[in-house]
Each structure stands twice: as C-alpha cells, then as structure tokens.
Coordinates of C-alpha atoms in Angstrom, one line a residue:
M1 CA 0.0 0.0 0.0
E2 CA 1.4 3.4 -1.0
E3 CA 2.1 6.1 1.5
E4 CA -0.9 8.3 2.0
Q5 CA -0.1 11.7 0.5
G6 CA -2.4 14.2 2.1
T7 CA -0.9 17.7 2.0
L8 CA 0.2 19.6 5.1
P9 CA -1.6 22.9 6.0
G10 CA 0.6 25.7 4.7
K11 CA 3.2 27.0 7.1
G12 CA 1.4 30.3 7.1
D13 CA -1.1 28.6 9.4
F14 CA 1.7 27.8 11.8
S15 CA -0.3 26.2 14.5
A16 CA -2.1 23.7 12.2
W17 CA 1.0 23.1 10.2
Y18 CA 3.1 22.3 13.3
N19 CA 0.6 20.0 15.0
E20 CA 0.0 18.0 11.8
L21 CA 3.6 17.8 10.9
L22 CA 4.5 16.2 14.3
W23 CA 2.4 13.1 13.6
R24 CA 2.8 12.9 9.8
A25 CA 6.6 13.0 10.2
E26 CA 6.3 10.6 13.2
I27 CA 7.9 12.9 15.8
M28 CA 5.3 12.7 18.6
D29 CA 1.9 11.2 19.1
V30 CA -0.4 13.6 21.0
R31 CA -3.1 11.0 21.8
Y32 CA -1.8 9.9 25.2
P33 CA -4.8 10.1 27.6
V34 CA -3.2 12.8 29.9
K35 CA -3.2 16.4 28.8
G36 CA 0.2 17.8 28.2
L37 CA 1.9 14.4 28.0
Y38 CA 3.1 13.0 24.6
V39 CA 4.7 9.9 23.2
W40 CA 7.9 10.0 21.1
Y41 CA 7.7 7.9 18.0
P42 CA 10.9 5.9 17.2
F43 CA 11.8 8.3 14.4
G44 CA 11.2 11.3 16.6
F45 CA 13.2 9.7 19.4
S46 CA 16.1 9.1 17.1
L47 CA 16.0 12.8 16.2
R48 CA 15.9 13.6 20.0
R49 CA 18.9 11.3 20.6
N50 CA 21.0 12.9 17.9
V51 CA 20.2 16.4 19.2
Y52 CA 21.0 15.6 22.8
D53 CA 24.1 13.6 21.8
I54 CA 25.5 16.9 20.5
L55 CA 24.5 18.7 23.6
R56 CA 26.1 16.1 25.8
K57 CA 29.4 16.2 23.8
L58 CA 29.6 19.9 24.3
L59 CA 28.9 19.7 28.1
D60 CA 31.3 16.7 28.5
R61 CA 34.2 19.0 27.7
D62 CA 34.3 20.3 31.3
H63 CA 31.1 18.9 33.0
Q64 CA 30.3 15.5 34.3
E65 CA 26.9 13.8 33.8
A66 CA 25.0 12.6 36.9
L67 CA 21.5 11.6 37.8
F68 CA 19.4 12.8 40.8
P69 CA 16.1 11.5 42.0
L70 CA 12.7 12.6 40.6
L71 CA 11.0 12.8 44.0
I72 CA 11.8 15.8 46.2
P73 CA 10.7 15.8 49.9
E74 CA 8.5 18.7 50.8
T75 CA 10.9 19.4 53.7
E76 CA 13.7 20.2 51.2
F77 CA 11.5 21.9 48.7
A78 CA 10.1 24.2 51.4
K79 CA 13.5 25.4 52.6
E80 CA 13.7 28.0 49.8
G81 CA 10.7 30.2 50.2
E82 CA 11.2 32.4 47.1
H83 CA 11.9 29.3 44.9
I84 CA 8.9 27.4 46.0
K85 CA 6.7 30.5 45.5
G86 CA 7.8 30.6 41.9
F87 CA 6.6 27.0 41.3
E88 CA 3.9 26.5 43.9
D89 CA 1.1 26.5 41.3
E90 CA 2.9 24.1 39.1
V91 CA 4.0 21.3 41.4
Y92 CA 2.6 17.7 41.2
W93 CA 2.5 16.2 44.7
V94 CA 2.8 12.5 45.6
T95 CA 0.7 12.0 48.7
H96 CA 0.4 8.2 49.1
G97 CA 2.5 5.2 48.9
G98 CA -0.1 2.6 47.8
M99 CA -3.0 3.3 50.1
T100 CA -0.9 4.7 52.9
P101 CA -0.6 8.5 53.3
L102 CA 3.0 9.7 53.3
D103 CA 4.4 11.4 56.3
V104 CA 6.1 13.9 54.0
R105 CA 4.7 14.8 50.6
L106 CA 7.0 14.3 47.7
A107 CA 7.1 16.7 44.7
L108 CA 7.7 15.5 41.2
R109 CA 10.6 17.8 40.2
P110 CA 9.5 20.9 38.5
T111 CA 13.3 21.8 38.5
S112 CA 16.1 20.1 40.4
E113 CA 17.7 22.7 42.7
C114 CA 16.0 21.2 45.8
A115 CA 17.0 17.7 44.7
I116 CA 20.6 18.5 43.9
Y117 CA 21.7 21.0 46.5
P118 CA 21.2 18.9 49.6
M119 CA 23.8 16.6 48.0
Y120 CA 26.1 19.5 47.2
H121 CA 26.0 20.3 50.9
L122 CA 27.5 16.9 51.6
W123 CA 30.0 16.9 48.7
V124 CA 31.5 20.3 48.8
R125 CA 34.1 20.7 51.5
S126 CA 37.1 22.6 50.2
H127 CA 38.1 25.2 47.6
A128 CA 40.0 22.2 46.0
D129 CA 36.5 20.7 45.2
L130 CA 35.6 23.7 43.1
P131 CA 34.5 24.4 40.5
L132 CA 32.0 21.6 40.5
R133 CA 30.2 21.2 37.2
L134 CA 27.5 18.5 36.9
Y135 CA 24.6 18.1 34.6
Q136 CA 21.7 15.7 34.0
V137 CA 19.2 15.0 31.2
V138 CA 15.9 14.1 32.9
N139 CA 12.2 14.6 32.8
S140 CA 10.5 17.2 34.9
F141 CA 6.8 17.9 35.6
R142 CA 4.9 21.1 35.8
Y143 CA 1.1 21.5 36.1
E144 CA 0.8 23.7 33.1
T145 CA -2.6 25.5 33.1
K146 CA -2.1 27.4 29.9
H147 CA -2.8 25.9 26.5
T148 CA -0.4 22.9 26.1
R149 CA 1.5 22.4 22.9
P150 CA 3.8 19.4 22.0
L151 CA 7.5 20.2 22.7
I152 CA 6.7 23.8 23.6
R153 CA 4.4 23.9 26.6
L154 CA 4.2 20.6 28.4
R155 CA 3.2 19.0 31.7
E156 CA 6.0 16.5 31.4
I157 CA 9.2 17.9 30.0
T158 CA 10.8 14.6 28.9
S159 CA 14.2 15.9 27.9
F160 CA 15.5 18.6 30.3
S161 CA 19.3 19.1 30.2
E162 CA 20.2 21.1 33.3
A163 CA 23.7 21.9 34.6
H164 CA 24.4 23.0 38.2
T165 CA 27.8 24.5 39.0
V166 CA 29.5 25.6 42.2
H167 CA 32.3 28.2 42.4
V168 CA 34.5 30.0 44.9
S169 CA 33.5 33.5 43.9
W170 CA 30.7 35.5 42.3
E171 CA 33.0 36.4 39.4
D172 CA 33.9 32.8 38.8
A173 CA 30.2 32.0 38.6
E174 CA 29.6 35.0 36.3
R175 CA 32.3 33.6 33.9
Q176 CA 30.5 30.2 34.0
V177 CA 27.3 31.9 32.9
E178 CA 29.1 33.3 29.9
E179 CA 30.7 30.0 29.1
A180 CA 27.2 28.4 29.2
L181 CA 25.9 31.0 26.8
A182 CA 28.8 30.4 24.4
L183 CA 28.2 26.6 24.6
Y184 CA 24.5 27.1 23.8
Q185 CA 25.3 29.4 20.9
E186 CA 27.6 26.6 19.5
F187 CA 24.9 24.1 20.1
Y188 CA 22.3 26.1 18.2
A189 CA 24.7 26.9 15.4
T190 CA 24.9 23.1 14.9
L191 CA 21.1 23.0 14.6
C192 CA 21.2 26.0 12.3
V193 CA 18.8 27.9 14.6
P194 CA 19.6 31.6 15.0
V195 CA 19.3 32.9 18.6
I196 CA 18.9 36.2 20.4
I197 CA 20.4 36.6 23.9
S198 CA 19.1 39.0 26.4
K199 CA 18.9 39.6 30.2
R200 CA 15.4 38.9 31.6
P201 CA 13.9 41.8 33.6
D202 CA 14.1 41.3 37.4
W203 CA 10.4 40.4 37.7
D204 CA 10.9 37.6 35.2
K205 CA 14.1 36.1 36.4
F206 CA 14.4 32.6 37.8
P207 CA 13.1 32.5 41.4
G208 CA 16.2 32.8 43.6
A209 CA 18.6 34.0 41.0
D210 CA 20.7 37.1 41.0
Y211 CA 20.0 37.4 37.3
T212 CA 18.8 35.3 34.4
I213 CA 20.0 35.5 30.8
A214 CA 17.8 33.8 28.2
V215 CA 18.3 32.4 24.7
D216 CA 15.3 33.0 22.4
T217 CA 14.5 32.4 18.8
I218 CA 11.7 33.8 16.6
M219 CA 9.1 31.3 15.4
P220 CA 7.4 31.4 12.0
D221 CA 4.4 33.1 13.4
G222 CA 6.5 36.0 14.9
K223 CA 6.3 34.9 18.5
T224 CA 9.5 34.2 20.5
L225 CA 10.3 30.9 22.0
Q226 CA 12.7 30.7 24.9
I227 CA 15.1 27.8 24.1
G228 CA 17.6 28.2 26.9
T229 CA 18.4 30.0 30.1
A230 CA 21.4 30.6 32.3
H231 CA 21.0 31.8 35.9
H232 CA 23.6 33.3 38.2
L233 CA 22.4 32.1 41.6
G234 CA 24.9 34.0 43.8
D235 CA 24.9 32.5 47.3
H236 CA 21.1 32.4 47.5
F237 CA 20.8 28.6 47.5
S238 CA 24.1 27.9 49.1
R239 CA 22.9 29.8 52.2
T240 CA 19.6 27.9 52.2
F241 CA 21.2 24.5 51.8
S242 CA 24.5 25.3 53.6
I243 CA 26.8 24.7 50.7
M244 CA 30.1 25.9 52.2
Y245 CA 33.8 25.4 51.4
E246 CA 37.0 26.0 53.3
D247 CA 39.0 28.7 51.4
I248 CA 42.8 28.7 51.0
N249 CA 43.1 30.6 54.4
G250 CA 41.0 28.0 56.2
E251 CA 37.9 30.2 56.4
Q252 CA 34.4 28.8 55.8
R253 CA 32.6 30.6 53.0
Y254 CA 29.3 30.2 51.2
A255 CA 29.7 28.9 47.6
Q256 CA 28.5 30.8 44.5
Q257 CA 26.4 28.9 42.1
T258 CA 24.9 28.8 38.6
C259 CA 22.4 26.7 36.8
Y260 CA 21.4 26.6 33.1
G261 CA 19.3 24.4 31.0
I262 CA 17.7 23.5 27.6
S263 CA 14.5 21.4 27.1
E264 CA 13.0 19.7 24.1
R265 CA 11.9 23.2 23.0
C266 CA 15.2 23.0 21.1
I267 CA 13.6 20.4 18.9
A268 CA 10.5 22.5 18.5
A269 CA 12.7 25.4 17.3
L270 CA 14.6 23.0 15.0
I271 CA 11.4 21.7 13.4
S272 CA 9.7 25.1 13.1
T273 CA 12.7 27.1 11.8
H274 CA 13.5 24.8 8.9
G275 CA 10.3 22.9 8.0
D276 CA 8.3 23.8 5.0
D277 CA 5.0 22.8 3.3
K278 CA 6.4 19.4 2.4
G279 CA 7.4 18.5 6.0
L280 CA 10.5 18.4 8.0
V281 CA 13.8 19.9 6.8
L282 CA 16.6 18.6 9.0
P283 CA 20.3 19.6 9.3
P284 CA 22.5 16.6 8.5
A285 CA 24.1 16.8 11.9
V286 CA 20.9 15.6 13.6
A287 CA 18.9 13.9 10.8
P288 CA 18.1 10.3 11.7
V289 CA 18.6 9.5 8.0
Q290 CA 21.1 11.7 6.3
V291 CA 20.9 10.1 2.9
V292 CA 18.2 7.9 1.3
V293 CA 19.0 5.9 -1.8
V294 CA 16.1 5.3 -4.1
P295 CA 16.7 2.7 -6.9
I296 CA 14.7 3.5 -10.0
T297 CA 13.9 0.0 -11.1
I298 CA 12.6 0.1 -14.7
G299 CA 12.6 -2.8 -17.1
K300 CA 15.0 -5.8 -17.1
R301 CA 17.8 -4.1 -15.1
K302 CA 16.1 -4.1 -11.8
E303 CA 18.6 -6.4 -10.0
E304 CA 21.5 -4.5 -11.4
V305 CA 20.1 -1.2 -10.2
V306 CA 19.3 -2.5 -6.7
A307 CA 22.7 -4.1 -6.4
A308 CA 24.4 -0.8 -7.3
A309 CA 22.2 1.0 -4.8
E310 CA 23.1 -1.4 -2.0
E311 CA 26.8 -0.9 -2.8
I312 CA 26.3 2.8 -2.4
V313 CA 24.6 2.3 1.0
Q314 CA 27.5 0.1 2.2
L315 CA 30.0 2.7 1.1
L316 CA 28.3 5.6 2.8
S317 CA 27.4 3.6 5.9
A318 CA 31.0 2.5 6.3
A319 CA 32.0 6.1 6.3
G320 CA 29.6 7.0 9.1
V321 CA 26.8 8.5 7.0
R322 CA 23.4 7.5 8.2
T323 CA 22.0 6.0 5.0
K324 CA 18.9 4.0 4.1
I325 CA 17.8 2.3 0.9
D326 CA 14.1 2.3 -0.1
V327 CA 13.3 -0.8 -2.1
R328 CA 9.6 -0.8 -1.2
D329 CA 7.1 -1.7 -3.9
L330 CA 6.0 1.9 -4.4
R331 CA 6.2 4.5 -7.2
P332 CA 9.2 6.7 -6.9
G333 CA 7.0 9.8 -6.2
A334 CA 5.5 8.1 -3.2
K335 CA 9.0 7.4 -1.8
Y336 CA 10.1 10.9 -2.4
Y337 CA 7.1 12.2 -0.5
Y338 CA 7.8 9.8 2.4
W339 CA 11.4 10.9 2.9
E340 CA 10.7 14.6 2.2
M341 CA 8.1 14.5 5.0
R342 CA 10.8 13.2 7.3
G343 CA 13.3 15.8 6.4
V344 CA 16.1 13.7 4.9
P345 CA 18.7 16.1 3.7
L346 CA 19.8 14.2 0.6
R347 CA 18.2 11.8 -1.8
L348 CA 20.3 9.7 -4.2
E349 CA 18.5 8.3 -7.2
V350 CA 20.0 5.4 -9.1
G351 CA 18.5 4.2 -12.4
P352 CA 19.7 2.5 -15.6
R353 CA 20.8 5.8 -17.1
D354 CA 22.8 6.7 -14.0
L355 CA 24.5 3.3 -14.2
D356 CA 25.5 3.8 -17.8
A357 CA 26.8 7.3 -17.0
G358 CA 28.7 6.1 -13.9
Q359 CA 26.9 8.5 -11.6
V360 CA 24.0 9.0 -9.2
T361 CA 21.5 11.8 -9.3
A362 CA 21.6 13.8 -6.0
V363 CA 18.6 15.9 -4.8
T364 CA 18.7 17.9 -1.6
R365 CA 15.7 18.4 0.6
H366 CA 15.4 21.9 -0.9
G367 CA 15.1 20.4 -4.4
E368 CA 18.6 21.2 -5.7
K369 CA 19.6 18.6 -8.2
S370 CA 23.1 17.6 -9.3
A371 CA 25.1 14.5 -10.6
I372 CA 27.8 12.9 -8.5
T373 CA 30.2 10.4 -10.1
R374 CA 30.4 7.0 -8.6
E375 CA 34.2 7.3 -8.2
S376 CA 33.9 10.5 -6.1
L377 CA 30.7 9.5 -4.4
L378 CA 31.7 9.9 -0.8
E379 CA 33.4 13.3 -1.4
G380 CA 30.4 14.5 -3.4
V381 CA 27.9 13.5 -0.8
T382 CA 30.0 15.1 2.0
D383 CA 30.4 18.3 0.0
T384 CA 26.7 18.4 -0.8
L385 CA 25.7 17.9 2.9
I386 CA 28.1 20.7 3.9
R387 CA 26.6 23.1 1.4
F388 CA 23.1 22.1 2.4
T389 CA 23.9 22.9 6.1
A390 CA 25.3 26.3 5.1
S391 CA 22.2 27.1 3.1
L392 CA 20.0 26.1 6.0
M393 CA 21.7 28.6 8.3
Q394 CA 21.7 31.3 5.8
K395 CA 18.0 30.9 5.1
A396 CA 17.2 30.7 8.8
E397 CA 19.2 33.9 9.6
E398 CA 17.4 35.8 6.8
N399 CA 14.0 34.7 8.1
V400 CA 14.9 35.9 11.6
R401 CA 16.3 39.2 10.3
G402 CA 13.0 39.7 8.5
R403 CA 11.1 39.3 11.7
L404 CA 13.3 41.5 13.8
R405 CA 13.0 45.3 13.6
I406 CA 14.7 48.1 15.4
V407 CA 12.1 50.8 16.3
A408 CA 12.1 54.2 18.0
D409 CA 8.5 55.2 18.5
M410 CA 5.3 53.5 19.7
D411 CA 3.4 53.6 16.5
E412 CA 6.2 51.8 14.7
L413 CA 6.5 49.4 17.6
S414 CA 2.8 48.4 17.4
Q415 CA 3.3 47.3 13.8
A416 CA 6.6 45.6 14.5
V417 CA 5.2 43.3 17.2
E418 CA 2.3 42.3 14.8
D419 CA 4.9 41.1 12.4
G420 CA 7.5 39.7 14.7
V421 CA 9.8 41.1 17.4
A422 CA 11.1 44.6 18.0
V423 CA 14.3 45.9 19.7
V424 CA 13.8 49.3 21.4
S425 CA 15.6 51.4 23.9
W426 CA 14.2 51.0 27.4
C427 CA 15.3 52.6 30.7
G428 CA 14.8 49.5 32.7
E429 CA 11.9 50.8 34.9
K430 CA 8.9 48.6 35.5
G431 CA 6.5 51.5 35.0
C432 CA 7.8 52.0 31.4
A433 CA 7.7 48.3 30.8
D434 CA 4.0 48.3 31.9
A435 CA 3.3 51.3 29.6
I436 CA 4.9 49.6 26.6
E437 CA 3.0 46.3 27.3
A438 CA -0.3 48.1 27.7
T439 CA 0.2 50.1 24.5
V440 CA 1.3 47.3 22.1
N441 CA 0.0 44.1 23.9
A442 CA 3.4 42.6 24.0
S443 CA 6.0 42.0 26.7
V444 CA 9.4 43.4 27.5
L445 CA 11.2 40.0 27.2
G446 CA 14.7 41.1 27.9
T447 CA 17.3 43.9 28.1
D448 CA 21.0 44.2 27.2
V449 CA 20.2 42.5 23.9
R450 CA 23.4 41.1 22.5
A451 CA 23.4 42.0 18.8
D452 CA 25.4 43.9 16.3
F453 CA 23.3 47.0 15.7
V454 CA 23.1 50.5 17.0
L455 CA 20.0 51.6 19.0
P456 CA 18.5 54.9 19.6
G457 CA 19.6 56.0 23.0
K458 CA 16.4 57.2 24.6
C459 CA 13.7 55.0 26.3
I460 CA 10.8 54.6 23.9
S461 CA 8.4 55.4 26.8
C462 CA 10.0 58.1 29.0
E463 CA 12.9 59.5 26.9
K464 CA 15.5 58.7 29.6
D465 CA 18.7 57.0 28.6
G466 CA 18.0 53.3 27.7
K467 CA 19.5 50.0 26.7
G468 CA 18.4 47.6 24.0
A469 CA 15.3 45.7 25.0
L470 CA 13.5 42.9 23.2
I471 CA 9.7 43.4 22.8
G472 CA 7.4 40.7 21.5
R473 CA 4.9 38.0 22.2
A474 CA 6.2 34.7 23.6
Y475 CA 5.1 31.1 23.8

C-alpha cells in the first residue's frame, strides 16, 4: 500500500502546520490520555537522541553527567521560600505510597535545585573541590494550566538538560554563565537555529537567581520561543542548603552557584525554523537519516540497479553516513514524498541511465539537483551535505532578520510586534515596561540585547537613557 499523500496545511497557518507535521513525520503522538503528556515515535526519538548527543558532547568538555532523583521531599522543597513560591502553582505532589498516606509529601521535580543542592551540601568541603560542574538530562513535571503544545508547553518535559555548578567567587560564577551561553550558541549553530540573547527583567528572572540570561528564537508566526536559560544564583541557594567550602586561608565561605538548561523546545525550534509545506527539513548533523538511496527499477535491469544502490549504501554507511535504501514496492514519487516529509537532507536516485553514466542523481531536501560520479561518491555526498547545512543557516538567519525590527516610537512598535519582534531602547523601569506592554499588547522580554546593531539612546516610553530591549509575544 502506498504512503498516504495528504498535504500539510501551509506553514502560514503555523499552529495547524506544526501540529499535523508532528504526527505525519512521526515525531510525537499527541493521543496519550493525559493532557500535556506526549509519546515519542521511534523516528522522533532518534532525532531527539541525535540532538542531545550533540549537547552532551559539548557539556562533557568540562562537565560530568550525573543523575538525581525525581522525587523531592517537601521538607527540602520548602526550605527555599522564594523558589517554591515561583513554582507552587505548578507542582505535582505524591501524597500516598499505595493506600498509605505519606508522612512527608513528595514533589515531582519541576526543576532540580532542591534535589541536587542537599547533596552538594554533603559533597562540597574545600576550595579544592571547586569548581564543581554537573549536569543531568531528565524529565520534569509542571502542572501547566495554559494551552499545552507538544515540545513547547508541556506538563511532562521529557528531555530537560540542566547543569548545576559551584564556584569559589561571584566572578567565577559569572564567567561560568558566559561559558554556558557560548556553549549554547555553539549548540544552536549546529542546529542552524539563530538565537537572540538578552537579560530577563528582574520580575521575570528565575526564582532565587541574582540574574537570568535567556536564549530566544523567533518562530514562523513571529512569536518568540525561549530555548535556553542561564542563571547566576549567587549564594542564595548555598545559604539555604548550607553549601560551604573552606578557602585557602582556612575560612568557611558560602559557595557561589549557577544553573542553566535546555529542554526539548530546542527540537520545536529546529522543526519550526527549517520545516516547509512538504514536511521536516533537518540539518545533516541531527537527521536520523542523512541520505536515502532510491533505486529507479525500470525494465529488465532491476537487479543490477538494486545491487548498485546497495553498494552505495554500504560505502556511505561504512564512512559513518546515516544511510537508508528504499526498495519498497511503491512508485518513486511516493517514496520521495515519504522521505521529504521526514526531512532527509539528501536523496540519491540510481536508475539505468545513472549506471550507464557512472553517476548518481543527487537531490537535496530543498530540491537542488546535481550529478555525483560513482568514483567520487563519498566526497560528493559530503560536500553536498556541507553546502546544504550552510544554506539552512543562511535561510534561517534571513528569516529571523526579516522578523526583527529596530524601532524608535510607539506607532512603529505596534506594527513591528504584529509582524515579529522589536528591539527598542528602554530605561529598565517597571513602569515604562508596563506602559509599553499596555500600548502594544506585547511584553518586555529582555534587556541588554546582544546583537550587532546601533540603537536609539532614549527610552521609547519616557525619553530617559536606555539600553536595548526585546519586545514581543512569547510562547
């Protein structure tokens, strides 16, 4: 039976396009009978594994991976009043073991500070133990009351990469925050996803942090998606959990800490940034299938063509290229549709004419066609994938630039946030932020925007000196 070829909604209807693409491309199944919980298909899970393998390799340079429990005793969770206040409406509580009420309620981690830091209290003893850099990739649970959306707004975050570091000084922790941001920029460059970095306003920072810096991207509908954060925690949590070290002079001091994380929103950004009306478009670095070989079996040379295609698969697979052959009893067009929906970067077609010419026909996911000789196949495939990656990044950057506008007055700002995201000058005062938000129905997402452009110097609301601020609507 041939692959069903219903068309996707156009990407202009982003919500409908996104939701339908997830199941057509076999990323996630949304039919699990609990709101906000979703099931990874094997293909989607393979994509997830490739993405997080890259993130792990980056972290493993100077971090160590660990694993802390899912359940957090209320006694630990309640130690940090400001922190629990930030999550109190989102916590799932375990109250019974079987039929027996628990003496102490257990929280399903909404985030892991209160699971990790009691152990840091036991582990950290001396300045020689520092810096301590650990991370874990775990699920976390938040009772999300807003509209849930797969990979974007969930009740179970299935793939939360969170790092927690401990340092001897505030300045060392500050440097760690910058290293984390550099690492995340490198990570998203591999995914070909452009990012915008800014400092969250004090009223929107992580509960208990000295400051929060966020990594955002702009989605196809013009809204921003937060796809990473880094928090300087100062000694806020170390005082709560008594994380102290003996310094070089023998004095006991409270440690300085950071934490930073990325969830599967990174995959939502990947899918949304590159996908088109035909389905997924995946960077070769993370595509579960990087090359699909399609034999064009016409007439009496079927066995010869299939044999040549299998040789190609063996050659590429031996070189580490994730390659599949499609010998299903389907028309070529149905096969093309199937693999385009799943975002395969490169298709190699092999037919009798290709055999006679000593070549294969190469077609990228963007439809660019070329011929690669059999004798230079590996080099040709490698070069084509490199060029395809570069074109993905260029296209994504152009799309983001088209959605990002620098504006200097409220009238222009109103139009800018209808189309995408604006950067304005803002004095940093909450009153001016409230005035901006009331006028344009969008939020001050961050300040100290890190970008290569010159801003007007006066606050768009009060005319005082200002800094670059990101204004938009967020998921």
